[in-house]
Each structure stands twice: as C-alpha cells, then as structure tokens.
C-alpha cells in the first residue's frame, strides 16, 4: 500500500457537529425502541418523582432528525430554544473582538513578561493565575496560542523548556475551565439549560479554583526547578538543539512590550465588564434575604422621574440578571470600548463582526446539541430514560451518585471536546437526574465543568491544545507523560470536592 493510500484511509476524529448529529440520529432510533412516557410536574415546572407513566409512542423520522437542530435553536412546545444563549455567545465574541482590536490584552501580557525578566518563578505564578482566571471567567482558550512563541524563548533563556511555557499558557486555561466561576461557555450555558442562575454555587467554585490553580502552580514550579538544576531531566532534552534554533532568535529573546494609556483604559473597561457581570449574576437575596442593596438602588433609579425615563423603567437589578441582561452588558461595553479606545465606526463594526464570526461555530453548536433534547422530548423518551435513572439511583448515596455523574461527563467529553456542545447535549437530562437524587443543580454544573476542563487538557480532539503543543514543539506522548500525575491528582481532588458539596 502506498503512502498516499495510507493517508487516504487514515482515521480522523469527526468534528463535534458530526458527533452531535449522530447522537440526534441515535436518539431518533431509540424513540422506535424505548417506550414513551411522561412525568407530572409541579407549579415550577419541575418533574415530580414517582409520577412516571407510559404514554402513546411518538417515533421520530428523517424529517424530525433534520428539523431537530433548527427547533433546538428556536424552541417548540416541548423544548426551550437556545437562541438567547447563542445570541449571548455571539455578542461576547463581538466584545472580545473589539477589545482585541486595541491590542490591550496582547500588550498587557507582553508587559508582564517583559517586567518579570530575572524573576521567572514569579512570572510563572503570575501568568498561571492570569490565564487560569481567563479560563474561569470568560472561557479563555484559542486566543492564548499567540503567547506560546512569545513566552517559550523567555523560559528557555533562563533554563526551562517548552513544556513549561505550554503548561503556563494552555494548561492554566484548562484548570481555570475545570473550576469555572462565571465562564459563560460552561457555567453560564450549563446553568441556563437546567434553569438556575449562573451565580448559584459561585463561592464553592471559587474555592475549587483556588485549590486546583494552587496545585497546578506547585506542579509546574517543581518541574521547572528540577530541569533548571539538571537540564537532562527535561522530557524534551533530546530536542534541545532544535528548540534553540527554533525559538532562541535575537528578536524573540529580546521581545519587549509596552502599553498605552488608551489600552490601560480598555483593560479597565474589560475588567469592569466582568466585575459587573459577576455582581449581576450572583443571587444576593437568595444568599441573604437582607442583602437588598442592588434591588433598592435599582428601584430608586427607575422610579426617579427624569433619570428613570432616561435609563429605562425595565432595567433589572443586579443579582437578578440572566442571559438577556448580560448580553446587553457586553453589547453596551463594546460601545464603551469603542469610545475609550478611539476606534472608528467602521473598524469597530469590522472587529465586532469578526469577533462574532470567531464564535459562530460555538453559537450554532448550542442549537445542534439542543436538537438531541428536541428529539428525545418530541419522541417522549426523555421521561422514560429519567425513570430508568431514577430507579437505578433510588437509595444511592449522594456521594457515589455525583462521582458516577462526574465519570460519565469525563467519558463523554472525549467524544464531545466542545464544552458548550457537551453541556447542551447532557445537562438537560443530568439536571433532572440531580433533582431526583436531591442534589443541587449547581453541584451537577460543577461536575460537568470539572470533567470538561480535565479532559480538554489532554485530549487530541481539543484544537486549542493541539495548536499550543505544535507551537511549543511538544509531542502528545510527552505531554501525556508529563501531565499524567497532575491529571490523576486533579481527578481525585474533583471527586472529593464534589462529594463534600453533596454533604453540605
């Protein structure tokens, strides 16, 4: 067999869209096999345990399969559409596009790198925290690839290796994603699917973020110190000469960065935007009934005759926000960035549209994945599957249940490396199962995002990881060998943490 023939038949992992579509087909086939059923619901629309009963079968055909992604986006009488979530994803993409138009994020990182020369351990700690925060708050991922060729020469010049730079940049975002606090693509999306506020469980996720980020920092620093003391301990020592030729150019080794006053203002707006989003999503009155400051302030503003008319009488108080409100926030802040960044109208629109285009696939995949739920709901097998789960979970302690859910998410994340696709495909069912097991929905969200962050740190189906390792000249076999112990540690920590949450 010739090399061309071998290449022709080489297996390639299908995209998340293809995997999700075949899952829709699988669910449609199951509607012909699994008995149809339904549950009674309470006034809040939640399923009532112990009320399952069989109903007339509704098998789904070819028309239903191809209509499912469309219905998943716009919704029908059985399934809430994903259009609000998809629109939010597009708008936040536009916001990031406008911010990136000013170069504020890139140059901000460059300044940190430049000022930390001679203090590389401090640089490692600082960047791990920043990239982890980025992953935890707004889903930082692919945009970090540009920093790999920037940071690698710096790390090599002080005796480290490309593994360190890849870990500091890419692994940190995955650890941040594992413990997402308000990441709209994981926490926000998963919470929206099961109908809870993204701010619910924020404190526990923040604690987990501190723990796992601390573990990663220790792991990276331990390896960096070891190979600096003895370069032969590096897992890529055999590529040392090649990497020196590849990265240690005069230009790269002396790369510096500066930040303008305009970029400082843009970064301030950037930080303020996510700060306001956090304030808006945290259910303050649910945490403490006496915490009514934002509601009182909102009432004062909207009822003040002239001010209320200017602002708008339908303004929602911080703490009661959902996807519509945070979409408005990012849209409004995009205009603010345009103003403080002195961006012309055409450049603003080009950057905003380009940013939306970058996240278009993410926005669409939400609707495609929701199509799975559409077929299950229209075929009336969702309740039956939940009934099977209810029976199997009856009597199971909360701890073992949440660990089983976590492992389920881990296994499925290898097939669906898109965190948004994984959430849309699974959270509808898993949220209901959590309700049956008397586990708070926010804990199920934590189980999902912990699995997603963990898997995207090692799976070759994650494009951002493949790109980062390619840029750093690190093979997957070496990466797996280096991350093995850390992944096991993070897996165990996640399990213990989830169990503790079920006991509180």
C-alpha positions as a printed Julia matrix, in Angstrom:
504×3 Matrix{Float64}:
   0.0    0.0    0.0
   1.44   3.4   -1.0
   1.86   6.33   1.37
  -0.9    8.2   -0.46
  -3.27   5.29   0.08
  -2.37   5.13   3.75
  -3.05   8.83   4.14
  -6.35   8.42   2.31
  -7.57   5.83   4.81
  -6.09   7.42   7.92
  -8.78   7.84  10.56
  -9.68  11.39  11.53
 -11.77  12.24  14.56
 -15.07  13.75  13.36
 -15.99  17.27  14.44
 -18.24  17.98  17.39
 -21.04  18.86  14.91
 -20.89  15.4   13.31
 -20.78  13.63  16.67
 -23.78  15.61  17.91
 -25.74  14.94  14.71
 -25.16  11.2   15.01
 -26.31  11.41  18.61
 -29.51  13.0   17.28
 -29.86  10.06  14.87
 -29.23   7.61  17.72
 -31.89   9.26  19.87
 -34.33   9.13  16.95
 -33.7    5.39  16.56
 -34.25   4.91  20.29
 -37.69   6.55  20.02
 -38.7    3.48  17.98
 -37.46   1.13  20.7
 -37.85   2.79  24.09
 -41.4    3.1   25.48
 -42.74   6.66  25.59
 -43.52   8.12  28.98
 -44.14  11.27  30.99
 -43.93  12.71  34.5
 -46.26  15.03  36.29
 -44.8   18.48  37.02
 -45.21  20.9   39.89
 -46.07  24.6   39.68
 -42.42  25.45  38.99
 -42.33  23.06  36.03
 -40.07  20.54  37.79
 -40.67  16.83  37.37
 -42.24  15.09  40.33
 -40.56  11.86  41.37
 -42.71   8.74  41.47
 -45.25  10.04  38.93
 -43.91   8.37  35.78
 -46.47   6.78  33.45
 -46.38   5.45  29.88
 -47.97   7.38  27.01
 -48.56   6.84  23.28
 -45.33   6.25  21.32
 -44.05   9.08  19.12
 -41.24   7.63  16.92
 -39.08  10.27  15.17
 -38.31  10.06  11.43
 -35.86  11.63   8.98
 -37.8   14.92   8.87
 -37.63  15.15  12.67
 -33.88  14.42  12.69
 -33.02  17.26  10.32
 -35.53  19.61  11.91
 -34.14  18.95  15.4
 -31.15  21.36  15.25
 -33.42  24.11  13.89
 -36.01  23.54  16.59
 -33.19  23.32  19.12
 -32.29  26.88  18.27
 -35.77  28.45  18.16
 -37.64  26.07  20.53
 -41.09  24.47  20.46
 -43.8   23.47  22.91
 -41.65  20.7   24.37
 -38.16  22.27  24.4
 -36.89  25.76  25.18
 -34.81  27.14  22.32
 -31.15  28.04  22.66
 -31.4   31.34  20.78
 -30.81  33.5   23.88
 -27.68  31.54  24.77
 -26.43  31.59  21.18
 -27.0   35.33  20.88
 -25.06  35.91  24.08
 -22.15  33.84  22.74
 -22.11  35.9   19.54
 -22.2   39.22  21.42
 -19.41  38.26  23.81
 -17.42  37.24  20.73
 -18.02  40.71  19.31
 -16.94  42.29  22.6
 -13.69  40.31  22.66
 -13.12  41.21  19.02
 -13.39  44.92  19.8
 -11.08  44.59  22.83
  -8.54  42.68  20.73
  -8.75  45.43  18.07
  -6.93  47.7   20.54
  -4.25  45.08  21.29
  -4.82  45.69  25.01
  -4.88  42.03  26.07
  -1.84  41.04  23.99
   0.26  44.01  25.02
  -0.81  43.67  28.65
   0.6   40.14  28.75
   3.77  41.3   26.97
   4.33  43.98  29.61
   4.04  41.39  32.38
   6.52  39.13  30.58
   8.98  41.97  30.0
   8.88  43.27  33.57
   9.4   39.79  35.01
  12.73  39.06  33.35
  15.09  37.79  36.07
  12.13  36.78  38.22
  10.9   33.84  36.19
   9.28  31.93  39.07
   7.25  34.99  39.9
   6.4   35.26  36.21
   5.24  31.63  36.16
   2.99  32.16  39.18
   1.59  35.44  37.82
   0.82  34.05  34.37
  -0.71  30.84  35.7
  -3.09  32.92  37.83
  -3.94  35.26  34.94
  -4.53  32.53  32.36
  -6.45  30.43  34.88
  -8.63  33.44  35.7
  -9.21  33.92  31.98
 -10.37  30.31  31.62
 -12.52  30.55  34.72
 -14.26  33.82  33.89
 -14.68  34.08  30.13
 -13.52  30.8   28.64
 -10.03  31.85  27.53
  -8.65  29.25  25.13
  -7.68  29.56  21.49
  -6.7   33.21  21.83
  -3.77  32.2   24.06
  -1.96  30.46  21.19
  -0.27  33.72  20.22
   1.53  33.78  23.56
   3.28  30.41  23.1
   6.01  31.66  20.71
   6.35  34.78  22.88
   6.84  33.03  26.22
   8.81  29.96  25.1
  12.05  31.86  24.3
  11.84  33.62  27.67
  11.5   30.33  29.51
  14.29  28.66  27.52
  16.64  31.6   28.09
  16.57  31.0   31.86
  16.98  27.23  31.71
  13.41  25.97  31.38
  11.86  24.17  28.39
   8.85  24.48  26.04
   6.76  22.22  28.28
   6.83  24.94  30.93
   5.58  27.61  28.54
   2.83  25.34  27.16
   1.75  24.47  30.7
   1.77  28.06  31.92
  -0.37  29.18  29.0
  -2.65  26.37  27.85
  -2.86  24.1   30.88
  -3.73  27.07  33.07
  -6.79  27.94  30.98
  -7.96  24.31  31.24
  -7.51  24.34  35.02
  -9.48  27.59  35.1
 -12.17  25.96  32.98
 -12.23  22.99  35.38
 -13.18  25.4   38.18
 -15.19  27.89  36.12
 -16.69  30.63  38.23
 -18.74  32.67  35.75
 -17.47  31.29  32.42
 -20.44  31.89  30.08
 -19.49  28.93  27.85
 -19.52  26.39  30.7
 -21.09  27.68  33.91
 -23.48  30.07  32.18
 -24.53  27.64  29.47
 -24.97  24.63  31.75
 -26.83  26.67  34.36
 -29.12  28.12  31.71
 -30.02  24.67  30.39
 -31.14  23.4   33.79
 -32.81  26.7   34.68
 -30.69  28.04  37.54
 -28.71  31.25  37.95
 -25.05  31.03  36.84
 -24.22  32.7   40.15
 -25.54  29.76  42.12
 -22.64  27.81  43.64
 -20.19  30.62  42.85
 -18.5   30.52  46.26
 -17.78  26.78  46.1
 -16.44  27.09  42.54
 -14.18  29.94  43.65
 -12.77  27.76  46.43
 -12.16  24.94  43.92
 -10.42  27.4   41.59
  -8.01  28.42  44.34
  -7.26  24.77  45.15
  -6.67  23.49  41.61
  -4.77  26.59  40.49
  -2.54  26.19  43.52
  -1.94  22.53  42.67
  -1.04  23.36  39.08
   1.31  26.14  40.2
   3.16  23.77  42.54
   3.37  21.09  39.82
   4.8   23.44  37.19
   7.25  25.13  39.58
   8.51  21.74  40.81
   9.25  20.61  37.25
  10.76  23.97  36.26
  13.12  23.96  39.25
  14.16  20.36  38.58
  15.14  20.89  34.94
  16.88  24.17  35.7
  19.09  22.34  38.21
  19.65  19.47  35.78
  18.67  20.17  32.12
  18.89  16.45  31.28
  15.76  15.9   33.38
  13.72  17.74  30.74
  11.34  15.44  28.87
  12.27  17.26  25.65
  16.01  17.44  26.31
  16.65  15.43  23.14
  15.18  18.36  21.19
  17.23  21.0   22.96
  19.39  22.0   19.97
  16.4   22.02  17.64
  14.38  24.16  20.05
  17.26  26.59  20.49
  17.46  27.08  16.74
  13.71  27.36  16.52
  12.99  29.74  19.4
  16.18  31.46  20.55
  16.41  34.14  17.87
  17.66  37.57  18.71
  14.25  39.06  18.07
  12.34  36.69  20.31
  14.83  36.65  23.16
  14.68  40.42  23.44
  10.95  40.78  22.89
   9.51  43.59  24.97
   6.1   45.08  25.36
   4.55  48.42  26.3
   1.04  49.51  26.99
  -0.54  52.84  26.08
  -2.9   54.99  28.13
  -5.7   54.04  25.76
  -5.01  50.34  26.3
  -4.99  50.88  30.07
  -8.47  52.36  29.83
  -9.61  49.45  27.64
  -8.27  46.93  30.16
 -10.08  48.81  32.93
 -13.35  48.57  30.98
 -12.6   44.89  30.27
 -12.15  44.14  33.99
 -15.15  46.29  34.93
 -17.37  44.39  32.47
 -16.68  41.03  34.08
 -16.95  42.56  37.53
 -20.42  43.89  36.74
 -21.38  40.55  35.22
 -20.42  38.8   38.46
 -22.42  41.3   40.52
 -25.39  40.83  38.19
 -25.37  37.04  38.28
 -24.83  36.45  42.0
 -28.3   35.91  43.57
 -27.7   38.23  46.51
 -31.14  37.97  48.1
 -31.05  34.18  47.79
 -27.81  34.15  49.74
 -29.15  36.52  52.37
 -32.67  37.92  52.4
 -31.36  41.16  53.92
 -28.95  41.85  51.04
 -31.34  44.07  49.08
 -28.98  46.96  48.27
 -28.99  46.41  44.5
 -32.77  45.95  44.38
 -33.29  49.14  46.38
 -30.82  51.05  44.2
 -32.5   49.78  41.02
 -35.95  50.77  42.35
 -34.65  54.25  43.2
 -33.2   54.73  39.7
 -36.2   53.52  37.69
 -38.72  55.43  39.83
 -36.87  58.75  39.72
 -38.92  60.78  37.18
 -36.29  62.02  34.72
 -33.49  59.53  35.48
 -35.83  56.55  35.25
 -37.06  57.64  31.84
 -33.53  58.16  30.52
 -32.21  54.84  31.84
 -35.34  52.82  31.15
 -38.04  51.63  33.52
 -37.43  47.96  32.68
 -33.86  47.9   34.0
 -33.24  44.74  36.05
 -31.47  44.88  39.42
 -28.03  43.33  39.85
 -28.44  39.88  41.3
 -31.45  39.09  39.12
 -29.68  39.04  35.76
 -29.84  36.27  33.23
 -28.74  35.84  29.61
 -30.67  38.82  28.24
 -29.13  41.19  30.77
 -25.53  40.01  30.42
 -25.9   40.07  26.62
 -26.94  43.72  26.93
 -23.94  44.34  29.22
 -21.37  43.04  26.72
 -23.08  44.85  23.85
 -23.07  48.13  25.77
 -19.47  47.67  26.95
 -18.4   47.03  23.36
 -19.56  50.55  22.58
 -17.74  51.85  25.66
 -14.52  50.17  24.47
 -15.07  51.79  21.08
 -15.24  55.19  22.8
 -12.29  54.85  25.19
 -10.22  53.03  22.56
 -10.83  55.75  19.93
 -11.97  53.13  17.42
 -13.61  54.43  14.28
 -17.1   53.22  13.44
 -16.08  51.03  10.5
 -13.16  49.48  12.4
 -15.48  48.87  15.36
 -18.05  47.08  13.22
 -15.37  45.04  11.44
 -13.86  43.97  14.76
 -17.26  43.22  16.31
 -18.4   41.14  13.33
 -15.04  39.36  13.17
 -15.32  38.53  16.88
 -18.83  37.15  16.32
 -17.56  35.08  13.41
 -14.85  33.57  15.62
 -17.55  32.21  17.96
 -20.18  31.45  15.32
 -19.48  27.72  15.45
 -19.89  27.75  19.23
 -23.21  29.59  18.92
 -24.51  27.17  16.3
 -23.34  24.08  18.12
 -25.59  25.01  21.03
 -28.64  24.68  18.77
 -27.36  21.47  17.18
 -26.72  19.92  20.56
 -30.12  21.07  21.83
 -31.52  19.04  18.91
 -30.72  15.9   20.89
 -33.06  17.06  23.6
 -35.67  18.04  20.99
 -35.78  14.5   19.54
 -35.88  12.95  22.99
 -38.65  15.26  24.17
 -40.73  15.06  20.99
 -40.28  11.28  20.94
 -41.31  11.24  24.61
 -38.39   9.06  25.72
 -36.75  11.64  28.0
 -39.06  10.8   30.87
 -38.52   7.07  30.29
 -34.73   7.41  30.39
 -35.04   9.54  33.51
 -37.28   6.89  35.0
 -34.6    4.25  34.38
 -32.1    6.55  36.02
 -34.48   7.27  38.88
 -34.89   3.56  39.57
 -31.14   2.89  39.41
 -30.38   5.88  41.63
 -33.01   5.07  44.22
 -31.25   4.59  47.51
 -27.84   5.53  46.09
 -26.0    7.91  48.43
 -25.37  11.39  47.09
 -21.59  10.91  47.1
 -21.47   7.87  44.79
 -24.12   9.45  42.58
 -22.16  12.63  41.91
 -18.94  10.66  41.31
 -20.77   8.49  38.76
 -22.07  11.65  37.09
 -18.56  13.13  37.01
 -17.12   9.98  35.41
 -19.95  10.0   32.86
 -19.06  13.57  31.88
 -15.36  12.65  31.65
 -16.04   9.78  29.24
 -18.42  11.79  27.07
 -16.04  14.78  26.97
 -13.58  12.71  24.95
 -16.24  12.36  22.25
 -17.53  15.93  22.54
 -14.49  18.15  23.23
 -16.61  21.29  22.87
 -17.61  22.36  26.4
 -20.69  24.12  25.06
 -21.64  21.08  22.98
 -21.17  18.78  25.97
 -23.36  20.99  28.14
 -26.13  21.27  25.58
 -26.08  17.52  24.94
 -26.17  16.35  28.55
 -27.27  18.94  31.09
 -30.99  18.71  30.35
 -31.08  15.06  31.4
 -28.37  15.23  34.07
 -30.01  18.23  35.72
 -33.23  16.26  36.1
 -31.34  13.27  37.48
 -29.74  15.55  40.05
 -33.22  16.68  41.03
 -34.26  13.06  41.53
 -31.18  12.42  43.68
 -31.92  15.56  45.73
 -28.65  17.17  44.66
 -28.49  20.89  43.97
 -28.24  21.72  40.28
 -25.13  23.83  40.85
 -23.26  20.71  42.01
 -24.14  18.94  38.76
 -22.85  22.01  36.89
 -19.6   21.74  38.85
 -19.31  18.04  37.96
 -19.8   18.81  34.27
 -17.31  21.66  34.05
 -14.7   19.82  36.14
 -14.84  16.94  33.67
 -14.74  19.24  30.64
 -11.72  21.16  31.9
  -9.89  17.99  32.86
 -10.42  16.24  29.51
  -9.64  19.23  27.27
  -6.23  19.38  28.97
  -5.23  16.04  27.43
  -7.5   15.06  24.54
  -6.18  15.35  20.95
  -9.69  16.36  19.86
  -9.21  19.76  21.55
  -7.96  22.05  18.79
  -6.5   24.67  21.13
  -4.35  22.05  22.88
  -3.14  20.62  19.57
  -2.22  24.12  18.42
  -0.36  25.03  21.61
   1.68  21.81  21.64
   2.52  22.21  17.96
   3.74  25.76  18.52
   5.8   24.65  21.52
   7.21  21.62  19.63
   5.93  19.19  22.28
   4.5   15.82  21.18
   1.3   14.41  22.64
   3.12  11.39  24.05
   5.45  13.69  26.0
   2.54  15.87  27.1
   0.58  12.87  28.38
   3.63  11.57  30.22
   4.22  14.96  31.84
   0.57  15.65  32.8
  -0.3   12.1   33.95
   0.3   12.64  37.67
  -1.33  16.07  37.63
  -4.44  14.76  35.88
  -4.79  11.97  38.45
  -4.41  14.48  41.27
  -6.98  16.85  39.78
  -9.36  13.94  39.15
  -9.16  12.86  42.79
  -9.47  16.43  44.09
 -12.56  16.98  41.92
 -14.19  13.79  43.22
 -13.5   14.66  46.85
 -14.7   18.24  46.36
 -17.94  17.15  44.68
 -18.67  14.66  47.44
 -18.08  17.34  50.08
 -20.56  19.64  48.3
 -23.25  16.95  48.48
 -22.73  16.71  52.24
 -23.06  20.44  52.95
